[in-house]
Structures are given as structure tokens and as C-alpha cells.
Coordinates of C-alpha atoms and ligand atoms in Angstrom, one line a residue:
M8 CA 83.3 -28.1 -62.2
T9 CA 82.7 -25.1 -64.5
T10 CA 81.1 -25.6 -68.0
P11 CA 83.5 -24.9 -70.9
L12 CA 83.0 -21.6 -72.6
S13 CA 80.4 -22.0 -75.4
P14 CA 81.3 -20.6 -78.9
T15 CA 78.3 -18.2 -78.5
A16 CA 79.5 -16.9 -75.2
F17 CA 83.0 -16.5 -76.5
E18 CA 81.6 -14.6 -79.5
T19 CA 79.6 -12.3 -77.2
L20 CA 82.7 -11.4 -75.1
A21 CA 85.1 -11.1 -78.0
T22 CA 82.7 -8.9 -80.0
L23 CA 82.0 -6.7 -77.0
L24 CA 85.8 -6.2 -76.4
K25 CA 86.6 -5.5 -80.0
T26 CA 83.8 -3.0 -80.6
R27 CA 84.1 -1.1 -77.3
S28 CA 87.9 -1.0 -76.9
G29 CA 89.6 -2.5 -80.0
L30 CA 91.0 -5.4 -78.0
I31 CA 91.2 -8.6 -80.0
I32 CA 90.8 -11.8 -78.1
G33 CA 91.5 -15.1 -79.8
M34 CA 90.6 -18.6 -78.5
D35 CA 94.3 -18.9 -77.4
K36 CA 93.6 -16.1 -74.9
L37 CA 90.8 -17.9 -73.1
Y38 CA 92.9 -18.0 -69.9
L39 CA 92.9 -14.1 -69.9
L40 CA 89.2 -14.0 -70.0
E41 CA 89.1 -16.4 -67.1
T42 CA 91.7 -14.8 -64.9
R43 CA 90.7 -11.1 -65.5
L44 CA 86.9 -11.6 -65.4
G45 CA 86.8 -14.1 -62.6
A46 CA 86.2 -11.5 -59.8
L47 CA 83.4 -9.9 -61.8
V48 CA 81.7 -13.2 -62.4
K49 CA 81.9 -14.0 -58.7
R50 CA 80.7 -10.6 -57.6
E51 CA 77.7 -10.7 -59.9
K52 CA 77.0 -14.4 -58.9
L53 CA 77.0 -15.4 -62.6
G54 CA 78.6 -18.8 -62.1
D55 CA 81.0 -18.7 -65.0
L56 CA 81.9 -16.8 -68.3
N57 CA 78.8 -18.3 -70.0
G58 CA 76.7 -16.7 -67.3
L59 CA 78.5 -13.4 -67.8
A60 CA 78.0 -13.5 -71.6
E61 CA 74.3 -14.4 -71.2
R62 CA 73.9 -11.4 -68.8
L63 CA 75.7 -9.1 -71.3
R64 CA 73.3 -10.1 -74.1
R65 CA 70.4 -8.6 -72.1
P66 CA 69.5 -4.9 -72.4
G67 CA 70.6 -2.4 -69.7
T68 CA 74.0 -3.9 -69.1
D69 CA 76.1 -1.0 -70.2
A70 CA 77.8 -0.5 -66.9
L71 CA 78.7 -4.1 -66.6
A72 CA 80.0 -4.1 -70.2
R73 CA 82.2 -1.1 -69.2
E74 CA 83.6 -3.1 -66.3
V75 CA 84.3 -6.0 -68.5
V76 CA 86.3 -3.8 -70.9
E77 CA 88.2 -2.2 -68.1
A78 CA 89.0 -5.5 -66.4
M79 CA 90.4 -6.8 -69.7
T80 CA 92.8 -3.9 -70.2
T81 CA 96.6 -4.5 -69.7
N82 CA 97.8 -1.6 -67.7
E83 CA 101.5 -2.4 -67.4
S84 CA 103.6 0.8 -67.5
F85 CA 106.8 2.2 -66.1
F86 CA 108.8 5.4 -65.9
F87 CA 111.0 6.1 -68.9
R88 CA 109.9 2.9 -70.6
D89 CA 112.4 1.8 -73.2
D90 CA 114.4 5.0 -72.5
K91 CA 115.1 5.9 -76.2
P92 CA 111.8 7.7 -77.0
F93 CA 112.3 9.8 -73.9
H94 CA 115.9 10.6 -74.8
H95 CA 114.7 11.7 -78.3
F96 CA 111.9 13.8 -76.7
R97 CA 114.5 15.5 -74.4
T98 CA 117.3 16.0 -76.8
Q99 CA 115.6 16.6 -80.2
A100 CA 111.8 17.0 -80.1
L101 CA 111.5 19.9 -77.6
A102 CA 114.2 22.0 -79.2
R103 CA 113.0 21.4 -82.7
L104 CA 109.4 22.3 -82.0
V105 CA 110.2 25.3 -79.8
A106 CA 112.2 26.7 -82.7
A107 CA 109.4 26.0 -85.1
R108 CA 106.6 27.7 -83.1
A109 CA 105.9 31.4 -82.6
P110 CA 107.0 32.7 -79.2
G111 CA 104.3 32.3 -76.6
T112 CA 102.7 29.3 -78.3
A113 CA 102.4 26.3 -75.9
L114 CA 103.5 22.9 -77.0
R115 CA 100.9 20.2 -76.5
V116 CA 102.0 16.6 -75.7
W117 CA 99.6 13.7 -75.5
S118 CA 100.2 10.4 -73.7
A119 CA 97.5 8.5 -75.6
A120 CA 97.1 5.4 -73.4
S121 CA 98.5 6.8 -70.2
S122 CA 97.5 4.0 -67.8
S123 CA 98.7 4.8 -64.3
G124 CA 100.6 8.0 -65.4
Q125 CA 104.2 7.0 -65.6
E126 CA 104.6 8.0 -69.2
A127 CA 103.0 11.4 -68.8
Y128 CA 105.0 12.1 -65.6
S129 CA 108.3 10.9 -67.3
L130 CA 107.6 13.6 -69.9
A131 CA 106.7 16.1 -67.2
M132 CA 110.0 15.5 -65.4
I133 CA 111.9 16.0 -68.7
V134 CA 110.0 19.2 -69.3
A135 CA 110.8 20.4 -65.8
E136 CA 114.5 19.9 -66.6
S137 CA 114.4 21.6 -70.0
T138 CA 114.0 25.2 -68.9
A139 CA 116.9 26.4 -71.0
V140 CA 115.6 24.8 -74.2
L141 CA 112.0 25.9 -73.5
S142 CA 113.0 29.5 -72.5
G143 CA 109.6 30.2 -70.9
R144 CA 107.5 28.2 -73.3
K145 CA 104.6 26.4 -71.7
V146 CA 104.2 22.6 -72.3
E147 CA 100.7 21.1 -71.8
I148 CA 100.8 17.3 -71.1
V149 CA 97.5 15.4 -71.5
G150 CA 97.1 11.8 -70.5
T151 CA 94.1 9.8 -71.6
D152 CA 93.0 6.2 -71.1
I153 CA 89.8 4.1 -71.2
A154 CA 90.4 2.6 -67.8
R155 CA 88.9 4.8 -64.9
E156 CA 90.8 3.1 -62.2
Q157 CA 94.1 3.8 -63.9
L158 CA 93.1 7.4 -64.5
T159 CA 92.4 7.7 -60.7
R160 CA 95.8 6.3 -60.0
A161 CA 97.5 8.6 -62.5
R162 CA 95.8 11.7 -61.0
E163 CA 96.9 10.6 -57.5
G164 CA 100.5 10.2 -58.5
L165 CA 101.2 7.6 -55.8
Y166 CA 103.6 4.7 -56.7
S167 CA 104.8 1.7 -54.9
Q168 CA 108.5 1.0 -54.2
F169 CA 108.4 -1.6 -57.0
E170 CA 107.0 1.0 -59.5
V171 CA 109.6 3.7 -58.7
Q172 CA 112.4 1.1 -59.0
R173 CA 111.4 0.4 -62.7
G174 CA 113.1 2.9 -65.0
L175 CA 113.2 5.9 -62.8
P176 CA 116.7 7.2 -62.1
V177 CA 117.4 7.4 -58.4
Q178 CA 118.3 11.1 -58.7
M179 CA 114.8 11.8 -60.1
L180 CA 113.2 9.7 -57.4
M181 CA 114.9 11.9 -54.8
R182 CA 114.2 15.1 -56.6
Y183 CA 110.6 14.6 -57.6
F184 CA 109.0 12.1 -55.1
K185 CA 108.3 12.1 -51.4
K186 CA 108.1 8.9 -49.3
E187 CA 104.6 8.4 -48.0
D188 CA 104.5 5.3 -45.8
A189 CA 105.5 2.4 -48.1
N190 CA 104.8 4.4 -51.3
W191 CA 106.2 7.4 -53.1
R192 CA 104.1 10.5 -54.0
I193 CA 105.1 12.6 -57.0
A194 CA 105.8 16.3 -56.3
E195 CA 103.0 18.7 -56.8
S196 CA 105.1 20.7 -59.3
I197 CA 105.3 17.6 -61.6
R198 CA 101.7 16.4 -60.9
G199 CA 100.3 19.8 -61.9
M200 CA 102.0 19.6 -65.3
A201 CA 99.9 16.7 -66.5
Q202 CA 96.1 16.4 -66.7
F203 CA 94.3 13.1 -67.2
R204 CA 91.0 12.5 -69.0
E205 CA 88.9 9.5 -69.8
H206 CA 89.0 9.0 -73.6
N207 CA 88.5 6.0 -75.8
L208 CA 90.9 5.9 -78.7
L209 CA 88.1 4.4 -80.9
S210 CA 85.9 7.4 -80.3
D211 CA 86.1 10.9 -81.9
L212 CA 89.4 12.3 -80.8
R213 CA 88.9 15.9 -82.1
S214 CA 87.6 17.2 -78.7
L215 CA 91.1 16.7 -77.3
G216 CA 92.5 19.4 -79.5
K217 CA 95.7 19.5 -81.5
F218 CA 99.0 17.9 -80.3
D219 CA 102.6 18.6 -81.4
I220 CA 103.8 15.4 -79.9
V221 CA 102.0 12.1 -79.3
F222 CA 103.1 9.1 -77.3
C223 CA 100.8 6.3 -78.3
R224 CA 102.8 3.4 -76.9
N225 CA 102.0 -0.2 -76.1
V226 CA 98.3 0.0 -76.9
L227 CA 98.0 -0.5 -80.7
I228 CA 99.5 -4.0 -80.2
Y229 CA 96.1 -5.1 -78.8
F230 CA 94.2 -4.0 -81.9
D231 CA 93.7 -5.5 -85.4
Q232 CA 95.2 -3.9 -88.5
A233 CA 92.0 -2.0 -89.4
T234 CA 91.6 -0.5 -85.9
K235 CA 95.3 0.4 -85.8
A236 CA 94.9 2.3 -89.1
R237 CA 91.8 4.0 -88.0
V238 CA 93.4 5.2 -84.7
L239 CA 96.6 6.3 -86.4
D240 CA 94.8 8.2 -89.1
A241 CA 92.7 9.9 -86.4
I242 CA 95.8 10.8 -84.5
A243 CA 97.5 12.2 -87.6
G244 CA 94.4 14.4 -88.0
L245 CA 95.2 16.1 -84.7
M246 CA 98.8 16.8 -85.5
P247 CA 100.6 19.6 -87.4
S248 CA 102.9 18.7 -90.3
D249 CA 106.0 18.8 -88.1
G250 CA 104.4 16.8 -85.3
L251 CA 106.1 13.7 -83.8
L252 CA 104.6 10.4 -83.0
Y253 CA 106.2 7.8 -80.6
L254 CA 105.1 4.2 -80.8
G255 CA 106.1 1.2 -78.6
G256 CA 109.0 -1.1 -79.4
A257 CA 106.7 -3.8 -80.9
E258 CA 104.6 -1.3 -82.9
T259 CA 105.0 0.3 -86.3
V260 CA 103.1 2.4 -88.9
L261 CA 104.6 0.4 -91.8
G262 CA 102.0 -1.4 -93.8
I263 CA 99.3 0.2 -91.7
T264 CA 99.0 3.8 -92.6
S265 CA 100.6 6.3 -94.9
R266 CA 99.9 9.2 -92.6
F267 CA 103.1 8.7 -90.7
A268 CA 106.6 7.9 -91.9
P269 CA 109.6 6.6 -89.8
T270 CA 112.2 9.1 -88.8
A271 CA 115.7 8.2 -90.1
N272 CA 117.8 6.4 -87.6
E273 CA 115.3 6.9 -84.8
R274 CA 113.4 3.7 -84.0
G275 CA 109.8 4.2 -82.8
V276 CA 109.7 7.9 -83.9
Y277 CA 107.4 8.9 -86.7
G278 CA 106.8 12.2 -88.6
V279 CA 103.4 13.3 -90.0
V280 CA 102.7 12.9 -93.7
A281 CA 100.0 15.1 -95.3
P282 CA 97.0 13.2 -96.6
A283 CA 97.3 12.4 -100.3
S284 CA 94.7 15.1 -101.4
A285 CA 96.7 17.8 -99.5
T286 CA 100.0 16.8 -101.1
T287 CA 98.8 17.1 -104.7
P288 CA 98.8 20.9 -104.9
H289 CA 102.4 21.0 -103.5
R290 CA 103.5 18.5 -106.1
V291 CA 101.8 20.5 -108.9
A292 CA 103.3 23.7 -107.5
A293 CA 106.8 22.2 -107.4
A294 CA 106.5 20.9 -110.9
V295 CA 105.6 24.4 -112.3
Ligands
SAM584 C1 100.1 -1.4 -71.7 S1 99.3 0.1 -71.2 C2 100.5 1.2 -71.9 C3 100.8 2.4 -71.0 C4 101.9 3.3 -71.5 N1 101.5 3.9 -72.8 C5 103.2 2.6 -71.6 O1 103.7 2.4 -72.8 O2 103.8 2.3 -70.6 C6 98.0 0.2 -72.3 C7 96.9 1.1 -71.9 O3 96.0 1.3 -73.0 C8 94.7 1.5 -72.5 N2 93.7 1.2 -73.5 C9 93.3 0.1 -74.1 N3 92.4 0.2 -75.0 C10 92.2 1.6 -75.1 C11 91.3 2.4 -75.8 N4 90.5 1.8 -76.8 N5 91.3 3.7 -75.6 C12 92.1 4.3 -74.7 N6 92.9 3.5 -73.9 C13 93.0 2.2 -74.1 C14 94.6 0.5 -71.3 O4 93.6 0.8 -70.4 C15 96.0 0.6 -70.7 O5 96.1 1.5 -69.6

């Protein structure tokens, strides 16, 4: 029989997850700790989660802490998830931003919690089919995630039958994937359009450069309000004033940050708002 998780052990694990990845774990999510960390506890012969917490309190356990964080991530993703944001990207965002940028300027698109790559590759497939709108314009797609195993999967571009049956239109499966034993490999032409990098949304984002379009979907739901605000404000700092942010169906900027505003009649699409100090001169100028 395993010993119940002590309050101290729970505190150690919950604090580690919050500070390292933003993930908030309440007592009601104890089962998640048990199911997702069970293999790690077994491999390290720690007995139970109390043993794991006790080990993590010792110095020199950074690699183990990383594994704990990664094991606790939820990596669920699928192609063209929720459809609408991708429709907006295809029918509105690309044309609008191409028109707004000087010829020859590349558009930069960020899949900010890219998991196993379906979001970034959905965008890449749309870009591949938007040659008329783009008229030679380059589009750089960057996927980032905290989970190394997911980044490896994304770079590989190999998906199971189940994964390609979720959201991917059959014509796109035929056009952009090749059967490889029981799996499907994404075409090199699409794979080469996206690059994947390890990056924690809680760390300094500036090294990633500027982005015209950001998909930050189904990751903020795991954070508390303060962390959501911090991440959203940092993302806004990477975007031009006409940039577009796409959030997941259960996510919003409302009541969290004033750096983004909803786009009329487009659920989940947000425009950038200049920081208060930067808007003041405009208001003064307009009033003169
Ligand atoms: C549910 S998936 C969402 C994937 C995709 N955006 C979608 O909507 O289908 C959430 C991803 O966020 C990643 N993640 C969680 N915390 C993170 C953090 N602090 N920094 C970067 N990625 C993080 C997880 O590893 C996971 O792959």
C-alpha cells in the first residue's frame, strides 16, 4: 500500500511545476500526478510521490525536475484544431499582412506551444496553398515547446493513422503525406517550412525575434491569471501593431491583459494594442 501524498510533498511538486512551467496543480488533480509521474517514480526506485518530492528537494536534481515538468505536460493536439482560426488565417490574415508589408519582407508565424507539430504543419499546408495571395512572399513558421519529446516528434513529422484522421481533410492527407508502414510521414516540402525549437513561455521570449502572427493555443489554460498576463504581455512585445494573436477556444485576453483586444466577430482572434505609454502621444497628437 502506498503512503498518501504528504502536504509537504504536494507543495514541493506543485511549486516546482508552477515555477518551471506555469502549470497549476490543485489537490483535485492528485490523480494526474500519480498517473503521469508513476513511470518516473518506478524508474528511479523512489517508492511513491513522497519519495520523488524528497529527492527533488535535494541539490543536483535539475535533470529530474525537467523530466517531471515534461511528464506533466498535456500534449494533446490535432491538425486544423477548431478549424475557425485556420480559416481566418487562410482567408484574412495572410492577405491583410501581405498587403501591409513592404515587398520582400517575410511574414513570421509562431506556434507558441507546438506540441507534436500539427498546428505548425496545418499553417504550413495553408501557406503552401496560398501562393496567389503570397505572390512570392516568404513565410517563416516557428514552433516552440517546453517538451523535448514533442519537439522530436514535430521535427520527425510522422503521425499515426489516428492522428491523421483527426481534423486533416483527406485531400490534404493524400497531397502532403506518404504512408510509411502503419504511419504517415509529412512531405519534405511542408516539413521544411517549419522549424521547431525548445523554448519555455515563462523565459525571456525576445531571442525568438518578432512575429506577425502568433498561435498560442491551449496552453494558457494551464496557467494562473498572473502567469497568463505575463506571457501575453511578453508575446505582445514581440508583435507589430497590426499583428494577430490566436488563442484556444477556452482562452481569452479579457480581464487578463490590455495588450490585446478581440477582433470583431472573430472568436479567438486578437489584435495588438499599444502599451499605455506608447498610446499617449497619439492621443495628444489627435487632440491638437
Ligand atoms: C495541449 S498542447 C497544445 C498544442 C497546440 N497548440 C494545440 O492547440 O493543439 C499544450 C502544449 O504546451 C506545452 N507547454 C506547457 N507549458 C509550457 C511552457 N511553459 N512553455 C512552452 N510550452 C509549454 C506542452 O508541452 C504542450 O505540448
